[in-house]
Amino acid sequence: MATDDRWLPTGHATAALGVSADTLKRYADRDCFLVEGTHFRFGPYKNSARVWNVPACAEALAYRGRLQRKQLAKIA
């Protein structure tokens, strides 16, 4: 079975994206802008770790950053 290097476990994804594991999980669980199936997926078992689609996550993080900068520009 070929591996897909876009999908990385949390530790490797955090290093590639420059954010903490807590931040990634918060964006997925509480803030809900990282979507299961697109940005992350769970393994086959209930206690399986998540794997992250690094390019899709990077794009979502960049988009969120652009939105936040626009909001700050409106305030200033």
Coordinates of C-alpha atoms in Angstrom, one line a residue:
M1 CA 0.0 0.0 0.0
A2 CA 1.4 3.4 -1.0
T3 CA 1.7 6.1 1.7
D4 CA 0.3 9.5 1.1
D5 CA 2.8 12.0 2.4
R6 CA 0.1 14.7 2.7
W7 CA -1.4 12.9 5.7
L8 CA 0.9 13.1 8.7
P9 CA 0.5 12.2 12.4
T10 CA 0.0 15.0 14.8
G11 CA 3.7 15.4 15.8
H12 CA 4.9 15.6 12.3
A13 CA 2.0 17.9 11.2
T14 CA 2.7 20.3 14.0
A15 CA 6.3 20.6 13.0
A16 CA 5.4 21.1 9.3
L17 CA 2.7 23.7 10.2
G18 CA 4.5 25.5 13.0
V19 CA 1.6 25.2 15.5
S20 CA 1.2 23.2 18.6
A21 CA -0.8 19.9 18.9
D22 CA -3.2 21.7 21.2
T23 CA -3.8 24.4 18.6
L24 CA -4.5 21.9 15.8
K25 CA -6.9 20.0 18.0
R26 CA -8.6 23.1 19.2
Y27 CA -9.1 24.4 15.7
A28 CA -10.7 21.0 14.8
D29 CA -12.8 20.4 18.0
R30 CA -13.8 23.8 19.3
D31 CA -13.3 26.3 16.5
C32 CA -14.5 23.9 13.9
F33 CA -12.6 25.4 11.0
L34 CA -10.5 22.3 10.4
V35 CA -13.0 19.7 9.0
E36 CA -12.9 16.0 9.5
G37 CA -12.2 14.3 6.1
T38 CA -10.7 17.4 4.6
H39 CA -8.2 18.5 7.1
F40 CA -7.9 15.5 9.4
R41 CA -9.1 12.0 9.8
F42 CA -9.2 9.4 12.5
G43 CA -7.7 5.9 12.2
P44 CA -9.8 2.8 12.1
Y45 CA -10.1 2.3 15.9
K46 CA -11.8 4.4 18.5
N47 CA -8.5 5.3 20.2
S48 CA -6.6 5.8 17.0
A49 CA -4.6 9.0 16.6
R50 CA -5.6 11.7 14.1
V51 CA -3.6 12.2 10.9
W52 CA -3.6 15.7 9.3
N53 CA -3.7 16.7 5.6
V54 CA -0.8 19.2 5.9
P55 CA -1.4 21.1 2.6
A56 CA -5.1 21.5 3.3
C57 CA -4.4 22.6 6.9
A58 CA -1.8 25.1 5.8
E59 CA -4.2 26.6 3.3
A60 CA -6.9 26.9 6.0
L61 CA -4.5 28.5 8.5
A62 CA -3.3 31.0 5.9
Y63 CA -6.9 31.9 5.0
R64 CA -7.8 32.3 8.7
G65 CA -4.8 34.6 9.1
R66 CA -5.8 36.7 6.2
L67 CA -9.3 37.1 7.6
Q68 CA -7.9 38.1 11.0
R69 CA -5.6 40.7 9.4
K70 CA -8.5 42.2 7.5
Q71 CA -10.5 42.5 10.7
L72 CA -7.5 44.2 12.4
A73 CA -7.1 46.6 9.5
K74 CA -10.8 47.7 9.8
I75 CA -10.3 48.5 13.5
A76 CA -7.1 50.5 13.0

